[in-house]
Amino acid sequence: AQKITQTQPGMFVQEKEAVTLDCTYDTSDQSYGLFWYKQPSSGEMIFLIYQGSYDEQNATEGRYSLNFQKARKSANLVISASQLGDSAMYFCAMRPNYGGSQGNLIFGKGTKLSVKP
Amino acid sequence: ETGVTQTPRHLVMGMTNKKSLKCEQHLGHNAMYWYKQSAKKPLELMFVYNFKEQTENNSVPSRFSPECPNSSHLFLHLHTLQPEDSALYLCASSQGLGAGGTQYFGPGTRLTVT
């Protein structure tokens, strides 16, 4: 079964420090995409970063980087230089390739990040 | 700035009411989605449309009826809902259904069924 596991229900980080949010996934597909989304209290799901299963380099987008370890099936999100506006729920998600499952996006339960001033 | 808009943002309805949620995407995508987000549960995919054709119905009760008149618009018609249907309903769109097709979400409609 395809599944995303986020083991940290809540995390605290001091402003300006880096933080790592954990994500492990389970799939038998060879081709898949991994995504991280941010959801502030307003509710909108904001796309942060994408990693393809065949990408050899870790994805980076500004202060966000994805630590992709394929053999361990982990896709941790690293946020550098945390800001107060980073306080939100963070969701890891996986999308198998279309041929398998209609392109479903499978979400984890999320991690609530709180940035302390 | 989001390329996916949803209206209304908040909706309170009785169990006997009929209402509709609207989603519009301005990204030129061809796939659109409805998700349900309940408290303390992961996002649940409800429906998928690709080029206006429904490709996925994730065992959603018939009191939820989707409509996709074109690739830019998606509706969710609601009737005879139950209190447990209270949730945040999110619309998303993507370019294709493949693994690399990033889904972009709208701001959601927060639905309360009384």
XYZ file of C-alpha atoms in Angstrom, chain B residues 11-69:
59
model
C -20.506 28.294 3.981
C -22.995 27.313 6.645
C -25.856 25.142 5.506
C -28.599 23.045 6.978
C -28.934 19.362 6.269
C -31.822 19.924 3.879
C -30.200 22.707 1.873
C -28.698 22.523 -1.596
C -25.579 24.540 -2.298
C -22.662 24.539 -4.704
C -18.954 25.166 -4.337
C -17.123 26.736 -7.227
C -13.486 26.449 -8.267
C -11.722 28.221 -11.115
C -8.140 27.845 -12.238
C -6.227 30.397 -14.289
C -3.125 28.276 -14.864
C -4.012 26.605 -18.148
C -4.083 23.189 -16.499
C -6.138 20.261 -17.733
C -6.704 18.319 -14.512
C -8.775 19.423 -11.522
C -9.427 17.866 -8.127
C -11.662 18.072 -5.079
C -10.217 17.208 -1.667
C -11.809 17.053 1.759
C -9.833 17.994 4.857
C -11.426 17.044 8.159
C -9.940 17.744 11.553
C -7.195 15.298 12.539
C -7.369 13.380 9.260
C -5.126 13.471 6.194
C -6.449 15.135 3.089
C -8.839 12.858 1.275
C -9.081 12.911 -2.487
C -12.714 13.010 -3.592
C -12.811 13.471 -7.360
C -10.400 13.876 -10.263
C -11.196 15.357 -13.665
C -8.850 15.269 -16.636
C -9.868 17.226 -19.738
C -13.397 17.520 -18.269
C -13.730 13.749 -17.863
C -14.035 12.258 -14.408
C -11.212 9.796 -13.873
C -11.554 9.157 -10.161
C -14.410 8.929 -7.689
C -12.921 7.918 -4.395
C -16.049 6.226 -2.985
C -17.683 9.554 -2.285
C -21.336 9.524 -1.156
C -23.843 10.590 -3.775
C -24.840 13.650 -1.754
C -21.668 15.151 -3.264
C -22.047 15.685 -6.996
C -19.162 17.126 -9.025
C -19.442 18.961 -12.310
C -16.655 20.004 -14.660
C -18.014 21.994 -17.625
